[in-house]
């Protein structure tokens, strides 16, 4: 108490005690901005999702039997599953390869820096790069599966999913203590037994959490898949895009909002599980 | 026991040197590990390099016929006119301007608010964190649906693509927040602020000349993330109907007959972002040394 009082009184050179405006007023501009461009849009989406064309309340926008809607949700799920499972398994192996090297070595620094850049690299240019590499006129491979859904696009998604996995999963692998492995070995455990009974269970929550993060990441990607194919709507983001650009094809102007709410629900479920697993992970791997 | 052993002088492989070499039984495991690592790095290295190389190769392709090398696609970028659209250079310019304005939003709005909350309004820290991480669960494709009516209103006053800065400021918020929070957490901001205050510094001076210089690296990181994100952003610009660099590239891919400009333009966009990041990082380091 006394300490706090001296601190307060002793700040000004004159020692004069005057009451400044409450400190929280300084945060008003930021929160006003966030309210206007983050909370308000979210509110608009949710509000419009439950309104019909005349402004009344309705559930009919959330019609998953409408043409294309059900298949888009299934497509989103398929693509996200393929891209997140592939990204998680491959990214985890890469992360392990990175983690077993010199912690201050060039390879590690390079991998981490490159992952940081590539994990954000999910734009239209990514689709064009793959078009050049494995597209119909591809330089290295004229892959017949390039334009097949979901495999073609899932491979393209791996380009940012793997680096994201490395970023998220590397700390977890680093958290595995050498002593655990030594303990397992001094008790006669084989490599397989170590991973089956020690390493695997320890990394499982971190792996599942990262998997969910990757799932959400590929669920919400839009730019790459539109640059890959803009005629057929395979996934929900494409359908939302179509509903925004032209109102044709959808029987209801507010269906875009309803689809967006569907996306929010999916992402929120995934992210809540992610944060829960994150907390579990941090209990062991510190 | 093994940990106590001095590291064997003869390191097997350069990379394995970090792992303390242990006798006999581990030797085969280490060799397997080394093989696994080399194979992994080679395969992934190819996966990440080949698409870039392919794009580069096509950007250097002669316009007529296949094969052959030409830099025509690169030299035509400055004067390139998108079929039924504006000049490509216009998109580059506006993207650069947006990146600048969003960086200013980060520096003038987000950074001071974060420091202020950290020092004076701790009870708002959780709210700030929640707000900043919220866009992670609201993908751009969802946000843009709600932003459309707001931008309809904005367009009645201002039709410039520069207005995208408001939406982009929200998009970069989670990344900026985490970068800045890491920087703020790494220094003892409270003590620094108290010291400065006891020497008579005003709050703006504390933030600008005491706290900010001490978290310079974090600020730099947040700006680099901002620039990288703004340069590559497509979803919001495209669906709100603005012509930024990536939207221009997309319309080239849909309308142009000459594909090599698409690849040179894309490669140039990546190169452009990369150079921008190098400049920012270099300038930041220069500035930091200057201050120190």
Coordinates of C-alpha atoms in Angstrom, one line a residue:
Chain A
X1 CA 0.0 0.0 0.0
X2 CA 2.6 2.5 1.1
X3 CA 4.8 1.7 -1.9
X4 CA 2.0 2.2 -4.3
X5 CA 1.1 5.6 -2.7
X6 CA 4.7 6.9 -2.9
X7 CA 4.9 5.8 -6.5
X8 CA 1.8 7.7 -7.4
X9 CA 2.7 10.9 -5.5
X10 CA 6.3 11.0 -6.5
X11 CA 5.8 10.9 -10.2
X12 CA 5.6 14.6 -11.1
X13 CA 8.6 16.8 -10.3
X14 CA 6.3 19.4 -8.6
X15 CA 4.6 16.6 -6.7
X16 CA 1.3 18.2 -7.4
X17 CA -1.6 15.7 -7.3
X18 CA -4.2 16.4 -9.9
X19 CA -6.6 13.9 -11.2
X20 CA -6.0 13.1 -14.9
X21 CA -8.8 11.8 -17.1
X22 CA -9.3 8.1 -16.4
X23 CA -6.6 6.0 -18.0
X24 CA -9.0 3.9 -20.0
X25 CA -10.1 6.8 -22.2
X26 CA -6.8 6.4 -24.0
X27 CA -8.0 3.1 -25.4
X28 CA -11.2 4.5 -26.9
X29 CA -9.9 5.2 -30.4
X30 CA -8.7 1.6 -30.8
X31 CA -11.8 0.0 -29.5
X32 CA -14.0 2.3 -31.5
X33 CA -12.1 1.2 -34.6
X34 CA -12.3 -2.4 -33.7
X35 CA -16.0 -2.1 -33.0
X36 CA -16.7 -0.4 -36.4
X37 CA -14.7 -2.7 -38.6
X38 CA -14.7 -6.0 -36.6
X39 CA -17.7 -6.3 -34.3
X40 CA -20.1 -4.4 -36.6
X41 CA -19.4 -6.5 -39.7
X42 CA -19.8 -9.7 -37.6
X43 CA -23.0 -8.4 -36.2
X44 CA -24.3 -7.5 -39.7
X45 CA -23.5 -11.0 -41.0
X46 CA -25.3 -12.7 -38.1
X47 CA -28.2 -10.3 -38.3
X48 CA -28.7 -10.6 -42.0
X49 CA -28.4 -14.4 -41.9
X50 CA -31.7 -14.5 -40.0
X51 CA -33.7 -12.0 -42.1
X52 CA -35.7 -12.5 -45.2
X53 CA -36.0 -10.2 -48.2
X54 CA -38.6 -8.1 -46.5
X55 CA -36.7 -7.7 -43.3
X56 CA -38.6 -10.2 -41.1
X57 CA -37.0 -12.9 -39.0
X58 CA -36.5 -16.3 -40.7
X59 CA -34.5 -19.4 -40.5
X60 CA -35.0 -20.2 -44.2
X61 CA -31.6 -18.7 -45.2
X62 CA -29.9 -21.5 -43.4
X63 CA -31.1 -23.9 -46.0
X64 CA -28.5 -26.6 -46.5
X65 CA -30.6 -28.4 -49.0
X66 CA -30.4 -25.5 -51.5
X67 CA -28.6 -26.4 -54.7
X68 CA -24.8 -26.5 -54.2
X69 CA -24.9 -25.6 -50.5
X70 CA -24.7 -29.1 -49.1
X71 CA -22.1 -30.2 -51.5
X72 CA -20.0 -27.1 -50.8
X73 CA -20.0 -27.9 -47.1
X74 CA -19.0 -31.5 -47.8
X75 CA -16.4 -30.2 -50.2
X76 CA -15.0 -27.8 -47.7
X77 CA -14.8 -30.6 -45.1
X78 CA -13.1 -33.0 -47.6
X79 CA -10.6 -30.4 -48.8
X80 CA -9.8 -29.2 -45.2
X81 CA -9.4 -32.8 -44.0
X82 CA -7.0 -33.8 -46.8
X83 CA -5.0 -30.5 -46.6
X84 CA -4.8 -30.6 -42.8
X85 CA -4.0 -34.3 -42.5
X86 CA -1.4 -34.1 -45.2
X87 CA 0.0 -30.8 -43.9
X88 CA 0.2 -32.1 -40.3
X89 CA 1.9 -35.4 -41.1
X90 CA 4.4 -33.9 -43.5
X91 CA 4.9 -30.8 -41.5
X92 CA 5.5 -32.8 -38.3
X93 CA 8.2 -34.9 -40.1
X94 CA 9.9 -31.7 -41.3
X95 CA 9.6 -30.2 -37.9
X96 CA 11.3 -33.3 -36.4
X97 CA 14.1 -33.2 -39.0
X98 CA 14.6 -29.5 -38.1
X99 CA 14.4 -30.1 -34.3
X100 CA 17.0 -32.9 -34.4
X101 CA 19.6 -30.6 -35.9
X102 CA 21.9 -28.0 -34.4
X103 CA 19.6 -25.6 -32.5
X104 CA 21.7 -22.6 -33.7
X105 CA 22.5 -24.1 -37.1
X106 CA 21.9 -22.5 -40.4
X107 CA 19.4 -25.2 -41.5
X108 CA 17.2 -24.5 -38.5
X109 CA 17.3 -20.7 -38.8
X110 CA 16.6 -21.0 -42.6
X111 CA 13.7 -23.4 -42.1
X112 CA 12.1 -21.3 -39.4
X113 CA 12.4 -18.1 -41.4
X114 CA 11.2 -19.7 -44.6
X115 CA 8.2 -21.2 -42.7
X116 CA 7.3 -17.9 -41.4
X117 CA 7.1 -16.4 -44.9
X118 CA 5.5 -19.4 -46.6
X119 CA 2.8 -20.0 -44.0
X120 CA 1.3 -16.6 -45.0
X121 CA 1.8 -17.3 -48.7
X122 CA -1.7 -18.4 -49.6
X123 CA -2.6 -15.9 -52.4
X124 CA -3.3 -16.0 -56.0
X125 CA 0.4 -16.1 -56.9
X126 CA 0.6 -19.5 -55.2
X127 CA -2.0 -21.0 -57.6
X128 CA -0.1 -19.5 -60.5
X129 CA 3.2 -21.0 -59.3
X130 CA 1.6 -24.5 -59.2
X131 CA -0.1 -23.9 -62.5
X132 CA 3.4 -23.3 -64.0
X133 CA 4.8 -26.4 -62.2
X134 CA 2.2 -29.1 -62.5
X135 CA -0.7 -27.5 -64.5
X136 CA -1.9 -28.6 -67.9
X137 CA 1.2 -27.0 -69.5
X138 CA 3.3 -27.7 -66.4
X139 CA 7.1 -27.5 -66.6
X140 CA 7.9 -30.5 -64.4
X141 CA 4.7 -32.5 -64.5
X142 CA 1.5 -32.4 -66.5
X143 CA -0.5 -33.8 -63.7
X144 CA -3.8 -35.2 -64.7
X145 CA -5.0 -34.7 -61.1
X146 CA -4.1 -31.0 -61.1
X147 CA -7.7 -29.8 -61.6
X148 CA -9.4 -32.6 -59.7
X149 CA -11.1 -31.9 -56.4
X150 CA -10.0 -32.2 -53.7
X151 CA -6.5 -33.7 -54.5
X152 CA -5.2 -31.1 -56.9
X153 CA -6.0 -28.1 -54.7
X154 CA -5.0 -30.0 -51.5
X155 CA -1.5 -30.4 -52.9
X156 CA -1.4 -26.7 -53.5
X157 CA -2.6 -26.0 -50.0
X158 CA 0.2 -28.1 -48.6
X159 CA 2.5 -25.3 -49.7
X160 CA 1.3 -23.1 -46.8
X161 CA 0.0 -25.8 -44.5
X162 CA 3.4 -27.6 -44.1
X163 CA 5.2 -24.4 -43.0
X164 CA 2.4 -23.5 -40.6
X165 CA 2.7 -27.0 -39.1
X166 CA 6.4 -26.5 -38.7
X167 CA 5.9 -23.2 -36.9
X168 CA 3.2 -24.6 -34.6
X169 CA 4.7 -28.0 -33.9
X170 CA 8.4 -27.2 -33.6
X171 CA 8.1 -25.9 -30.0
X172 CA 6.3 -29.1 -29.0
X173 CA 9.1 -31.3 -30.4
X174 CA 11.7 -29.0 -28.8
X175 CA 9.9 -29.7 -25.5
X176 CA 10.7 -33.4 -25.6
X177 CA 13.5 -33.8 -23.2
X178 CA 16.6 -35.9 -24.1
X179 CA 16.4 -37.4 -20.6
X180 CA 13.0 -39.0 -21.4
X181 CA 14.6 -40.8 -24.4
X182 CA 17.6 -41.8 -22.3
X183 CA 15.3 -43.1 -19.5
X184 CA 13.3 -45.1 -22.1
X185 CA 16.6 -46.6 -23.5
X186 CA 18.1 -47.4 -20.1
X187 CA 15.0 -49.4 -19.4
X188 CA 15.6 -51.3 -22.6
X189 CA 12.9 -49.5 -24.7
X190 CA 13.3 -49.6 -28.5
X191 CA 12.8 -46.6 -30.8
X192 CA 9.3 -47.9 -31.6
X193 CA 8.5 -48.3 -27.9
X194 CA 9.8 -44.8 -27.1
X195 CA 7.5 -43.2 -29.7
X196 CA 4.6 -45.5 -28.9
X197 CA 4.6 -45.0 -25.1
X198 CA 6.5 -41.8 -24.4
X199 CA 7.0 -39.4 -27.3
X200 CA 3.7 -40.1 -29.1
X201 CA 1.4 -39.6 -26.1
X202 CA 3.3 -36.5 -25.1
X203 CA 3.1 -35.0 -28.6
X204 CA -0.5 -36.1 -29.3
X205 CA -2.3 -33.1 -27.9
X206 CA 0.1 -30.7 -29.6
X207 CA -0.4 -32.7 -32.9
X208 CA -4.1 -32.7 -32.7
X209 CA -4.2 -29.0 -31.8
X210 CA -2.0 -28.2 -34.7
X211 CA -4.2 -30.4 -36.9
X212 CA -7.2 -28.3 -35.9
X213 CA -5.4 -25.1 -36.6
X214 CA -4.5 -26.4 -40.1
X215 CA -8.1 -27.5 -40.6
X216 CA -9.4 -24.0 -39.8
X217 CA -6.7 -22.5 -42.0
X218 CA -7.6 -24.5 -45.1
X219 CA -11.3 -24.1 -44.4
X220 CA -11.1 -20.3 -44.7
X221 CA -8.7 -20.0 -47.6
X222 CA -10.3 -18.3 -50.6
X223 CA -7.8 -16.6 -52.9
X224 CA -5.8 -19.7 -53.9
X225 CA -8.9 -21.8 -54.7
X226 CA -10.5 -19.1 -56.7
X227 CA -7.3 -18.6 -58.8
X228 CA -7.3 -22.4 -59.2
X229 CA -10.9 -22.7 -60.4
X230 CA -13.4 -19.9 -60.6
X231 CA -16.2 -21.5 -62.6
X232 CA -17.2 -24.3 -60.2
X233 CA -17.9 -23.7 -56.5
X234 CA -16.4 -26.7 -54.7
X235 CA -16.2 -25.1 -51.2
X236 CA -18.2 -22.7 -49.1
X237 CA -15.8 -19.7 -49.5
X238 CA -16.2 -20.0 -53.2
X239 CA -20.0 -20.1 -52.8
X240 CA -19.9 -17.0 -50.6
X241 CA -17.7 -15.2 -53.2
X242 CA -20.2 -16.1 -55.9
X243 CA -23.1 -14.9 -53.9
X244 CA -21.3 -11.5 -53.4
X245 CA -20.2 -11.0 -57.0
X246 CA -23.5 -11.9 -58.6
X247 CA -26.8 -12.5 -57.0
X248 CA -27.7 -15.1 -59.6
X249 CA -27.5 -18.7 -58.8
X250 CA -28.7 -18.2 -55.2
X251 CA -32.4 -17.6 -54.6
X252 CA -31.9 -15.3 -51.7
X253 CA -29.8 -12.2 -51.3
X254 CA -29.0 -13.0 -47.6
X255 CA -27.8 -16.5 -48.3
X256 CA -24.2 -15.3 -48.4
X257 CA -24.6 -14.2 -44.8
X258 CA -26.1 -17.5 -43.9
X259 CA -23.2 -19.3 -45.4
X260 CA -20.8 -17.0 -43.6
X261 CA -22.6 -17.9 -40.3
X262 CA -22.1 -21.5 -41.2
X263 CA -18.4 -20.8 -41.7
X264 CA -18.2 -19.0 -38.4
X265 CA -19.8 -21.9 -36.5
X266 CA -17.4 -24.4 -38.1
X267 CA -14.3 -22.3 -37.4
X268 CA -15.3 -21.4 -33.9
X269 CA -15.9 -25.1 -33.0
X270 CA -12.5 -26.0 -34.4
X271 CA -10.7 -23.1 -32.7
X272 CA -12.3 -23.7 -29.3
X273 CA -11.0 -27.3 -29.4
X274 CA -7.6 -25.9 -30.5
X275 CA -7.3 -23.6 -27.6
X276 CA -8.4 -26.4 -25.2
X277 CA -5.7 -28.7 -26.6
X278 CA -3.1 -25.9 -26.5
X279 CA -3.7 -25.6 -22.7
X280 CA -3.4 -29.4 -22.3
X281 CA -0.2 -29.3 -24.3
X282 CA 1.5 -26.6 -22.3
X283 CA 1.0 -28.6 -19.1
X284 CA 3.6 -31.1 -20.1
X285 CA 5.8 -29.5 -22.7
X286 CA 7.4 -26.6 -21.1
Chain B
X1 CA 25.0 -40.7 -17.2
X2 CA 25.4 -40.2 -20.9
X3 CA 24.7 -36.5 -20.4
X4 CA 27.7 -36.2 -18.1
X5 CA 30.1 -37.8 -20.7
X6 CA 32.2 -35.3 -22.5
X7 CA 31.2 -34.9 -26.1
X8 CA 33.2 -37.3 -28.3
X9 CA 35.8 -35.3 -30.3
X10 CA 35.1 -36.9 -33.6
X11 CA 31.7 -35.6 -34.6
X12 CA 30.1 -38.0 -37.0
X13 CA 28.1 -35.6 -39.2
X14 CA 28.2 -31.9 -39.0
X15 CA 24.5 -31.7 -38.1
X16 CA 24.7 -34.5 -35.6
X17 CA 27.3 -32.6 -33.6
X18 CA 24.6 -31.0 -31.5
X19 CA 23.5 -34.3 -30.1
X20 CA 26.1 -35.6 -27.7
X21 CA 27.6 -38.6 -29.3
X22 CA 27.0 -41.7 -27.3
X23 CA 28.8 -45.0 -27.7
X24 CA 28.1 -48.0 -30.0
X25 CA 24.4 -48.7 -29.7
X26 CA 23.3 -45.2 -30.7
X27 CA 25.6 -45.0 -33.7
X28 CA 23.2 -46.7 -36.1
X29 CA 20.4 -44.6 -34.9
X30 CA 22.3 -41.5 -35.5
X31 CA 23.2 -42.6 -39.0
X32 CA 19.5 -43.3 -39.7
X33 CA 18.6 -39.9 -38.3
X34 CA 21.2 -38.2 -40.6
X35 CA 19.8 -40.1 -43.6
X36 CA 16.2 -39.2 -42.6
X37 CA 17.2 -35.5 -42.3
X38 CA 19.0 -35.3 -45.6
X39 CA 16.1 -37.0 -47.5
X40 CA 13.5 -34.8 -45.7
X41 CA 15.3 -31.6 -46.4
X42 CA 15.9 -32.5 -50.1
X43 CA 12.3 -33.6 -50.7
X44 CA 10.7 -30.6 -49.0
X45 CA 13.3 -28.2 -50.5
X46 CA 12.3 -29.4 -53.9
X47 CA 8.6 -29.1 -53.1
X48 CA 9.0 -25.5 -52.0
X49 CA 11.4 -24.5 -54.7
X50 CA 10.1 -26.1 -57.9
X51 CA 6.8 -24.1 -58.2
X52 CA 8.8 -20.9 -57.9
X53 CA 11.3 -22.0 -60.5
X54 CA 8.5 -23.1 -62.8
X55 CA 6.9 -19.7 -62.5
X56 CA 10.3 -18.0 -63.1
X57 CA 10.9 -20.2 -66.2
X58 CA 7.5 -19.3 -67.7
X59 CA 8.0 -15.7 -67.0
X60 CA 11.1 -15.9 -69.2
X61 CA 9.4 -17.7 -72.0
X62 CA 9.2 -16.3 -75.5
X63 CA 5.7 -15.1 -76.3
X64 CA 5.4 -17.0 -79.6
X65 CA 5.7 -20.7 -79.5
X66 CA 7.2 -22.8 -76.7
X67 CA 10.7 -22.9 -75.5
X68 CA 13.3 -20.2 -75.9
X69 CA 14.2 -17.4 -73.5
X70 CA 13.1 -13.8 -73.5
X71 CA 12.7 -11.0 -70.9
X72 CA 9.9 -9.4 -72.9
X73 CA 7.3 -10.4 -70.3
X74 CA 9.4 -8.6 -67.6
X75 CA 10.0 -5.5 -69.6
X76 CA 6.4 -5.2 -70.5
X77 CA 5.2 -5.0 -66.9
X78 CA 5.6 -1.2 -66.5
X79 CA 3.4 -0.5 -69.5
X80 CA 1.1 -3.5 -69.3
X81 CA -2.5 -2.8 -69.8
X82 CA -4.9 -5.4 -68.4
X83 CA -7.4 -6.5 -71.1
X84 CA -10.6 -4.4 -70.5
X85 CA -8.9 -3.0 -67.4
X86 CA -6.5 -0.5 -65.9
X87 CA -2.7 -0.5 -66.1
X88 CA -0.9 -3.1 -64.0
X89 CA 1.3 -0.4 -62.5
X90 CA -1.8 1.3 -61.0
X91 CA -2.4 -1.8 -58.9
X92 CA 1.2 -1.9 -57.7
X93 CA 0.9 1.8 -56.7
X94 CA -2.3 1.5 -54.7
X95 CA -1.1 -1.7 -53.0
X96 CA 2.0 0.1 -51.9
X97 CA 0.0 3.0 -50.6
X98 CA -2.4 0.7 -48.7
X99 CA 0.6 -1.0 -47.1
X100 CA 1.9 2.3 -46.0
X101 CA -1.4 3.5 -44.5
X102 CA -2.0 0.1 -42.7
X103 CA 1.5 0.4 -41.2
X104 CA 0.6 3.8 -39.9
X105 CA -2.6 2.4 -38.4
X106 CA -0.4 -0.2 -36.6
X107 CA 2.1 2.4 -35.4
X108 CA -0.3 5.1 -34.4
X109 CA -3.3 3.2 -33.2
X110 CA -2.5 -0.4 -32.2
X111 CA 1.0 0.0 -30.7
X112 CA 0.3 3.0 -28.4
X113 CA -3.0 1.3 -27.2
X114 CA -1.1 -1.9 -26.4
X115 CA 1.6 -0.1 -24.5
X116 CA -0.9 2.1 -22.7
X117 CA -3.0 -0.9 -21.7
X118 CA 0.1 -2.8 -20.5
X119 CA 1.2 0.1 -18.3
X120 CA -2.0 1.8 -17.1
X121 CA -5.1 -0.2 -17.9
X122 CA -4.2 -3.8 -17.1
X123 CA -7.9 -4.7 -16.6
X124 CA -8.4 -4.1 -20.3
X125 CA -5.6 -6.5 -21.3
X126 CA -7.9 -9.5 -21.7
X127 CA -10.4 -7.5 -23.8
X128 CA -7.6 -6.3 -26.0
X129 CA -6.3 -9.8 -26.4
X130 CA -9.8 -11.1 -27.3
X131 CA -10.4 -8.3 -29.8
X132 CA -7.1 -8.8 -31.4
X133 CA -7.3 -12.6 -31.8
X134 CA -10.9 -12.5 -32.8
X135 CA -10.1 -12.1 -36.6
X136 CA -8.4 -15.5 -36.4
X137 CA -11.8 -17.1 -36.0
X138 CA -13.3 -14.7 -38.6
X139 CA -11.7 -15.5 -41.9
X140 CA -11.5 -12.8 -44.5
X141 CA -14.2 -14.5 -46.5
X142 CA -16.6 -14.1 -43.6
X143 CA -15.5 -10.6 -42.6
X144 CA -16.0 -9.3 -46.2
X145 CA -19.7 -10.3 -46.2
X146 CA -20.2 -8.0 -43.2
X147 CA -17.9 -5.3 -44.5
X148 CA -19.8 -5.0 -47.8
X149 CA -22.7 -2.9 -46.4
X150 CA -20.2 -0.7 -44.5
X151 CA -18.1 -0.2 -47.6
X152 CA -21.3 0.7 -49.6
X153 CA -21.6 3.6 -47.1
X154 CA -17.9 4.5 -47.3
X155 CA -18.0 4.5 -51.1
X156 CA -20.7 7.3 -51.0
X157 CA -17.9 9.5 -49.7
X158 CA -14.7 8.1 -51.0
X159 CA -14.2 5.5 -53.8
X160 CA -10.5 5.2 -53.4
X161 CA -9.1 1.7 -52.9
X162 CA -7.0 3.3 -50.1
X163 CA -10.1 2.8 -47.9
X164 CA -9.2 -0.9 -47.8
X165 CA -6.8 0.1 -45.1
X166 CA -9.5 0.0 -42.5
X167 CA -10.4 -3.6 -43.3
X168 CA -6.7 -4.6 -43.6
X169 CA -5.9 -3.1 -40.3
X170 CA -8.3 -5.6 -38.8
X171 CA -6.9 -8.5 -40.8
X172 CA -3.4 -7.9 -39.6
X173 CA -4.4 -7.4 -36.0
X174 CA -3.8 -10.9 -34.7
X175 CA -0.3 -11.1 -36.2
X176 CA 0.6 -7.6 -35.1
X177 CA -0.8 -8.2 -31.7
X178 CA 1.2 -11.4 -31.1
X179 CA 4.4 -9.8 -32.4
X180 CA 4.0 -6.7 -30.3
X181 CA 2.9 -8.7 -27.2
X182 CA 6.0 -10.8 -27.4
X183 CA 8.1 -7.7 -27.6
X184 CA 6.3 -6.0 -24.7
X185 CA 6.5 -9.1 -22.6
X186 CA 10.3 -9.4 -23.1
X187 CA 11.1 -6.1 -21.5
X188 CA 10.2 -4.8 -18.0
X189 CA 8.0 -2.1 -19.3
X190 CA 6.6 -1.2 -15.9
X191 CA 10.0 -0.5 -14.4
X192 CA 11.1 1.4 -17.5
X193 CA 8.0 3.6 -17.4
X194 CA 8.3 4.2 -13.6
X195 CA 12.0 5.2 -14.0
X196 CA 11.2 7.6 -16.9
X197 CA 8.2 9.0 -15.0
X198 CA 10.2 9.6 -11.9
X199 CA 12.6 11.6 -14.0
X200 CA 9.8 13.8 -15.2
X201 CA 8.9 12.3 -18.6
X202 CA 5.4 12.7 -19.9
X203 CA 3.4 9.7 -21.0
X204 CA 3.9 10.3 -24.7
X205 CA 7.7 10.6 -24.1
X206 CA 7.6 7.4 -22.1
X207 CA 5.9 5.5 -24.9
X208 CA 7.8 7.1 -27.8
X209 CA 11.3 7.4 -26.5
X210 CA 11.5 4.8 -23.7
X211 CA 9.2 1.8 -24.4
X212 CA 9.1 1.8 -28.2
X213 CA 12.9 1.9 -28.8
X214 CA 13.2 -1.1 -26.4
X215 CA 10.8 -3.2 -28.4
X216 CA 12.1 -2.1 -31.8
X217 CA 12.5 -5.7 -33.1
X218 CA 9.0 -6.6 -32.3
X219 CA 7.7 -3.4 -34.0
X220 CA 9.8 -4.3 -37.1
X221 CA 8.3 -7.8 -37.1
X222 CA 4.8 -6.5 -36.9
X223 CA 5.4 -4.1 -39.8
X224 CA 6.9 -6.8 -41.9
X225 CA 3.9 -9.1 -41.3
X226 CA 1.7 -6.2 -42.2
X227 CA 3.4 -5.5 -45.4
X228 CA 3.5 -9.2 -46.4
X229 CA -0.2 -9.6 -45.7
X230 CA -1.3 -6.4 -47.5
X231 CA 0.7 -7.2 -50.6
X232 CA -0.8 -10.6 -50.9
X233 CA -4.3 -9.9 -49.8
X234 CA -6.9 -10.9 -52.4
X235 CA -10.2 -11.9 -50.8
X236 CA -11.5 -8.6 -49.5
X237 CA -10.2 -6.4 -52.3
X238 CA -11.6 -8.7 -55.0
X239 CA -15.0 -9.1 -53.4
X240 CA -15.4 -5.4 -52.6
X241 CA -14.4 -4.6 -56.2
X242 CA -11.1 -2.8 -55.7
X243 CA -8.1 -3.2 -58.1
X244 CA -5.1 -4.1 -56.0
X245 CA -2.0 -5.9 -57.3
X246 CA -3.3 -9.4 -56.6
X247 CA -6.7 -8.6 -58.1
X248 CA -5.0 -7.3 -61.2
X249 CA -3.0 -10.5 -61.5
X250 CA -6.2 -12.5 -61.1
X251 CA -7.9 -10.6 -64.0
X252 CA -4.8 -11.1 -66.2
X253 CA -5.1 -14.9 -65.6
X254 CA -8.7 -14.8 -66.6
X255 CA -8.6 -12.4 -69.6
X256 CA -5.1 -12.4 -71.1
X257 CA -4.1 -14.6 -73.9
X258 CA -0.4 -14.1 -73.3
X259 CA 0.3 -16.1 -70.2
X260 CA 3.9 -15.1 -69.7
X261 CA 2.9 -11.7 -68.4
X262 CA 0.9 -13.5 -65.7
X263 CA 3.9 -15.4 -64.5
X264 CA 6.3 -12.4 -64.8
X265 CA 3.8 -10.3 -63.0
X266 CA 3.3 -12.9 -60.2
X267 CA 7.1 -13.4 -59.8
X268 CA 7.5 -9.6 -59.8
X269 CA 4.8 -9.3 -57.1
X270 CA 6.7 -11.8 -54.9
X271 CA 10.0 -10.2 -55.6
X272 CA 8.5 -6.8 -54.9
X273 CA 7.2 -7.9 -51.5
X274 CA 10.5 -9.6 -50.7
X275 CA 12.5 -6.5 -51.6
X276 CA 10.1 -4.3 -49.6
X277 CA 10.6 -6.6 -46.6
X278 CA 14.4 -6.4 -47.0
X279 CA 14.3 -2.6 -47.2
X280 CA 12.1 -2.4 -44.1
X281 CA 14.3 -4.8 -42.1
X282 CA 17.5 -3.0 -43.3
X283 CA 16.1 0.5 -42.6
X284 CA 14.9 -0.7 -39.2
X285 CA 18.3 -2.1 -38.3
X286 CA 20.0 1.1 -39.4
X287 CA 17.6 3.2 -37.4
X288 CA 18.1 1.0 -34.3
X289 CA 21.9 1.2 -34.6
X290 CA 21.6 4.9 -35.0
X291 CA 19.6 5.2 -31.8
X292 CA 21.8 2.9 -29.9

